[in-house]
Amino acid sequence: AQSVTQLDSHVSVSEGTPVLLRCNYSSSYSPSLFWYVQHPNKGLQLLLKYTSAATLVKGINGFEAEFKKSETSFHLTKPSAHMSDAAEYFCVVSDNYGQNFVFGPGTRLSVLP
Amino acid sequence: GAVVSQHPSRVICKSGTSVKIECRSLDFQATTMFWYRQFPKQSLMLMATSNEGSKATYEQGVEKDKFLINHASLTLSTLTVTSAHPEDSSFYICSATGKGQGLPYNEQFFGPGTRLTVL
């Protein structure tokens, strides 16, 4: 069985400061991990993914995440927040068969001017 | 590549009517399609998984007779909300995975979602 925990339901940062969105997972096998962003009333956009290659993954819009197996974590970071980053972020874990995807509860990121 | 569309993007209907939502993979063959429901300020809740040519697998608590899913071809899946009621109002999102087409087999490609409002 797989599960995902996003420790913060809401994160608020000032524009230009670093962003850290936390994600911990549980999986009985080597997982694939994804971060998606969702703006209000929109679909999901893939930010980045880990699929057993490099543990430090770089994504779009300056985001990156590091897969840490020992900590079962896949935290999302960005050095400098932009107003346009304000959105809902979902961490997702999947098996390696493309059939089973588990979503985290989401973290709402607010960016203050 | 790997674009998924949904139609309609918004629909308003009267209570008791049925509504059909289409999900299409535009430039790849979708071996598996997923239907999600999302309430305001909540995460996506998986409703069902469907593979082309076979019956959908519904998640526990999702009424099969209420939410009819048809995955008739490798590029089209439909979700029909039968006898809709106000509590069915929600944001419905589909996604698809594709195999053997240069696509990562374990990555979902999401549609833009359909906002259903039942009056």
Tab-separated table of C-alpha atoms in Angstrom:
chain	number	residue	atom	x	y	z
A	1	ALA	CA	0.000	0.000	0.000
A	2	GLN	CA	1.087	3.527	-0.680
A	3	SER	CA	0.328	6.782	1.083
A	4	VAL	CA	1.387	10.409	0.932
A	5	THR	CA	1.553	12.974	3.691
A	6	GLN	CA	1.875	16.676	3.035
A	7	LEU	CA	2.695	18.078	6.413
A	8	ASP	CA	1.466	21.604	5.819
A	9	SER	CA	-2.002	22.366	4.553
A	10	HIS	CA	-1.055	26.009	4.046
A	11	VAL	CA	2.301	27.729	3.596
A	12	SER	CA	2.686	31.469	3.366
A	13	VAL	CA	5.892	33.151	2.182
A	14	SER	CA	6.913	36.605	1.109
A	15	GLU	CA	7.782	37.255	-2.509
A	16	GLY	CA	11.464	36.670	-3.126
A	17	THR	CA	11.941	34.312	-0.168
A	18	PRO	CA	12.520	30.540	-0.379
A	19	VAL	CA	9.709	28.038	-0.645
A	20	LEU	CA	9.657	24.640	1.062
A	21	LEU	CA	6.684	22.317	0.647
A	22	ARG	CA	7.040	19.045	2.465
A	23	CYS	CA	6.031	15.606	1.277
A	24	ASN	CA	6.567	12.239	2.913
A	25	TYR	CA	5.511	8.988	1.360
A	26	SER	CA	5.047	5.374	2.240
A	27	SER	CA	5.491	2.657	-0.347
A	28	SER	CA	6.237	-1.036	-0.257
A	29	TYR	CA	8.337	-0.828	-3.409
A	30	SER	CA	10.472	1.689	-5.221
A	31	PRO	CA	8.065	4.485	-6.006
A	32	SER	CA	7.771	7.150	-8.622
A	33	LEU	CA	7.035	10.575	-7.145
A	34	PHE	CA	5.495	13.650	-8.694
A	35	TRP	CA	4.698	17.224	-7.787
A	36	TYR	CA	1.771	18.925	-9.497
A	37	VAL	CA	0.544	22.490	-9.257
A	38	GLN	CA	-3.081	23.523	-9.617
A	39	HIS	CA	-4.235	27.086	-10.043
A	40	PRO	CA	-7.858	27.909	-9.134
A	41	ASN	CA	-10.410	26.156	-11.347
A	42	LYS	CA	-7.671	24.708	-13.519
A	43	GLY	CA	-6.311	21.270	-14.194
A	44	LEU	CA	-3.028	19.930	-12.872
A	45	GLN	CA	0.342	20.843	-14.286
A	46	LEU	CA	3.353	18.627	-13.725
A	47	LEU	CA	6.204	20.456	-12.002
A	48	LEU	CA	8.676	17.589	-11.772
A	49	LYS	CA	8.979	13.865	-11.235
A	50	TYR	CA	11.325	11.292	-9.756
A	51	THR	CA	11.483	7.893	-11.395
A	52	SER	CA	14.561	6.196	-9.919
A	53	ALA	CA	17.153	8.235	-11.759
A	54	ALA	CA	18.894	11.255	-10.211
A	55	THR	CA	17.698	11.954	-6.685
A	56	LEU	CA	17.796	15.727	-7.168
A	57	VAL	CA	15.166	16.587	-9.703
A	58	LYS	CA	14.820	19.937	-11.400
A	59	GLY	CA	11.449	21.005	-12.702
A	60	ILE	CA	9.775	23.915	-14.357
A	61	ASN	CA	9.567	27.473	-13.043
A	62	GLY	CA	12.655	27.092	-10.861
A	63	PHE	CA	11.277	24.314	-8.662
A	64	GLU	CA	13.287	21.312	-7.600
A	65	ALA	CA	12.866	18.364	-5.266
A	66	GLU	CA	15.174	15.849	-3.672
A	67	PHE	CA	14.277	12.215	-3.199
A	68	LYS	CA	15.577	10.967	0.153
A	69	LYS	CA	14.894	7.300	0.573
A	70	SER	CA	16.180	7.142	4.150
A	71	GLU	CA	13.731	9.858	5.150
A	72	THR	CA	10.971	8.760	2.754
A	73	SER	CA	10.691	12.364	1.689
A	74	PHE	CA	10.358	14.299	-1.533
A	75	HIS	CA	10.229	17.946	-0.481
A	76	LEU	CA	9.646	20.657	-3.065
A	77	THR	CA	11.768	23.798	-2.968
A	78	LYS	CA	12.269	27.029	-4.854
A	79	PRO	CA	14.923	29.616	-4.005
A	80	SER	CA	12.768	32.670	-4.589
A	81	ALA	CA	8.971	32.774	-4.585
A	82	HIS	CA	7.056	34.688	-7.200
A	83	MET	CA	3.506	35.947	-6.921
A	84	SER	CA	2.492	33.610	-9.721
A	85	ASP	CA	3.537	30.617	-7.593
A	86	ALA	CA	0.465	31.071	-5.384
A	87	ALA	CA	-1.532	27.887	-5.984
A	88	GLU	CA	-2.311	24.434	-4.634
A	89	TYR	CA	0.481	21.851	-4.774
A	90	PHE	CA	0.000	18.104	-4.746
A	91	CYS	CA	2.561	15.405	-4.097
A	92	VAL	CA	1.751	12.090	-5.762
A	93	VAL	CA	3.271	8.639	-5.364
A	94	SER	CA	2.795	5.857	-7.858
A	95	ASP	CA	3.860	2.308	-8.430
A	96	ASN	CA	5.908	1.412	-11.479
A	97	TYR	CA	3.020	-0.031	-13.450
A	98	GLY	CA	1.080	3.121	-14.246
A	99	GLN	CA	-2.034	1.857	-12.498
A	100	ASN	CA	-1.918	3.084	-8.935
A	101	PHE	CA	-1.494	6.761	-8.082
A	102	VAL	CA	-2.007	8.189	-4.616
A	103	PHE	CA	-2.474	11.905	-4.057
A	104	GLY	CA	-1.449	13.849	-1.010
A	105	PRO	CA	-3.985	16.209	0.569
A	106	GLY	CA	-2.346	19.243	-0.982
A	107	THR	CA	-0.575	22.344	0.285
A	108	ARG	CA	-1.875	25.779	-0.497
A	109	LEU	CA	0.942	28.225	-1.126
A	110	SER	CA	0.291	31.906	-0.564
A	111	VAL	CA	2.837	34.482	-1.674
A	112	LEU	CA	2.706	37.840	0.038
A	113	PRO	CA	3.931	41.019	-1.659
B	1	GLY	CA	2.756	15.775	-26.923
B	2	ALA	CA	0.578	13.869	-24.425
B	3	VAL	CA	-2.364	16.250	-24.378
B	4	VAL	CA	-5.664	15.355	-22.753
B	5	SER	CA	-8.815	17.345	-23.376
B	6	GLN	CA	-12.128	17.413	-21.568
B	7	HIS	CA	-15.466	18.573	-22.815
B	8	PRO	CA	-17.369	20.500	-21.676
B	9	SER	CA	-15.274	22.705	-19.429
B	10	ARG	CA	-18.373	23.872	-17.591
B	11	VAL	CA	-21.884	22.507	-17.442
B	12	ILE	CA	-24.962	23.580	-15.548
B	13	CYS	CA	-27.925	21.241	-15.436
B	14	LYS	CA	-31.186	20.753	-13.628
B	15	SER	CA	-31.613	18.194	-10.917
B	16	GLY	CA	-32.674	14.827	-12.289
B	17	THR	CA	-31.006	15.166	-15.662
B	18	SER	CA	-27.969	13.243	-16.889
B	19	VAL	CA	-24.701	14.823	-17.920
B	20	LYS	CA	-21.943	13.336	-20.047
B	21	ILE	CA	-18.333	14.442	-19.789
B	22	GLU	CA	-15.814	13.438	-22.436
B	23	CYS	CA	-12.121	12.866	-21.934
B	24	ARG	CA	-9.899	12.517	-24.985
B	25	SER	CA	-6.229	11.823	-25.461
B	26	LEU	CA	-5.377	13.969	-28.458
B	27	ASP	CA	-1.974	12.745	-29.556
B	28	PHE	CA	-1.474	9.369	-27.923
B	29	GLN	CA	-3.315	6.170	-27.174
B	30	ALA	CA	-4.506	6.031	-23.608
B	31	THR	CA	-4.254	2.536	-22.263
B	32	THR	CA	-5.621	3.586	-18.896
B	33	MET	CA	-7.838	6.500	-17.972
B	34	PHE	CA	-8.661	7.760	-14.514
B	35	TRP	CA	-11.593	9.842	-13.318
B	36	TYR	CA	-11.249	12.064	-10.294
B	37	ARG	CA	-13.598	14.264	-8.357
B	38	GLN	CA	-12.429	17.333	-6.501
B	39	PHE	CA	-14.374	19.324	-3.940
B	40	PRO	CA	-13.367	22.918	-3.153
B	41	LYS	CA	-10.092	23.193	-1.282
B	42	GLN	CA	-9.638	19.426	-1.257
B	43	SER	CA	-7.420	16.949	-2.981
B	44	LEU	CA	-8.404	14.798	-5.926
B	45	MET	CA	-10.461	11.748	-5.078
B	46	LEU	CA	-10.120	8.822	-7.465
B	47	MET	CA	-13.511	7.638	-8.640
B	48	ALA	CA	-12.604	4.923	-11.100
B	49	THR	CA	-9.925	3.491	-13.351
B	50	SER	CA	-10.752	2.267	-16.816
B	51	ASN	CA	-8.805	0.311	-19.385
B	52	GLU	CA	-9.836	0.334	-23.012
B	53	GLY	CA	-12.397	-2.313	-23.829
B	54	SER	CA	-12.991	-3.444	-20.284
B	55	LYS	CA	-15.267	-2.389	-17.478
B	56	ALA	CA	-14.160	0.387	-15.190
B	57	THR	CA	-12.915	-0.421	-11.717
B	58	TYR	CA	-14.669	1.811	-9.219
B	59	GLU	CA	-13.282	2.929	-5.915
B	60	GLN	CA	-15.085	1.976	-2.757
B	61	GLY	CA	-18.038	4.214	-2.092
B	62	VAL	CA	-18.483	5.352	-5.697
B	63	GLU	CA	-21.852	4.336	-7.108
B	64	LYS	CA	-21.424	2.478	-10.381
B	65	ASP	CA	-24.979	3.140	-11.488
B	66	LYS	CA	-24.654	6.814	-10.703
B	67	PHE	CA	-21.352	7.443	-12.433
B	68	LEU	CA	-21.245	5.489	-15.681
B	69	ILE	CA	-17.820	5.224	-17.271
B	70	ASN	CA	-17.262	4.040	-20.803
B	71	HIS	CA	-13.773	3.620	-22.240
B	72	ALA	CA	-14.812	2.640	-25.732
B	73	SER	CA	-11.623	3.454	-27.574
B	74	LEU	CA	-7.965	4.148	-26.919
B	75	THR	CA	-8.557	7.886	-27.168
B	76	LEU	CA	-11.937	8.424	-25.538
B	77	SER	CA	-13.492	7.848	-22.144
B	78	THR	CA	-16.801	9.244	-20.991
B	79	LEU	CA	-18.245	9.839	-17.549
B	80	THR	CA	-22.020	10.104	-17.344
B	81	VAL	CA	-23.542	11.435	-14.161
B	82	THR	CA	-27.024	9.975	-14.143
B	83	SER	CA	-29.972	11.657	-12.447
B	84	ALA	CA	-27.720	14.402	-11.176
B	85	HIS	CA	-28.450	16.121	-7.885
B	86	PRO	CA	-26.954	19.229	-6.279
B	87	GLU	CA	-24.578	17.107	-4.185
B	88	ASP	CA	-22.993	15.884	-7.428
B	89	SER	CA	-21.806	19.412	-8.149
B	90	SER	CA	-18.042	19.249	-8.261
B	91	PHE	CA	-14.919	19.565	-10.388
B	92	TYR	CA	-14.324	16.399	-12.392
B	93	ILE	CA	-10.857	15.714	-13.773
B	94	CYS	CA	-9.698	12.907	-16.018
B	95	SER	CA	-6.188	11.687	-16.655
B	96	ALA	CA	-4.582	9.122	-18.898
B	97	THR	CA	-1.460	7.026	-19.144
B	98	GLY	CA	-0.031	5.649	-22.350
B	99	LYS	CA	2.330	2.780	-22.968
B	100	GLY	CA	4.742	1.934	-25.723
B	101	GLN	CA	4.583	5.277	-27.450
B	102	GLY	CA	7.702	6.922	-26.112
B	103	LEU	CA	5.682	8.080	-23.128
B	104	PRO	CA	6.693	7.373	-19.565
B	105	TYR	CA	4.374	4.519	-18.648
B	106	ASN	CA	3.913	5.601	-15.073
B	107	GLU	CA	3.040	9.254	-15.602
B	108	GLN	CA	-0.484	10.612	-15.773
B	109	PHE	CA	-1.481	13.347	-18.192
B	110	PHE	CA	-4.376	15.406	-16.906
B	111	GLY	CA	-7.292	17.033	-18.611
B	112	PRO	CA	-8.230	20.616	-17.695
B	113	GLY	CA	-11.282	19.536	-15.704
B	114	THR	CA	-15.041	19.998	-15.961
B	115	ARG	CA	-17.000	22.115	-13.522
B	116	LEU	CA	-20.436	20.567	-12.981
B	117	THR	CA	-23.145	22.587	-11.270
B	118	VAL	CA	-26.485	20.923	-10.599
B	119	LEU	CA	-29.334	23.281	-9.783
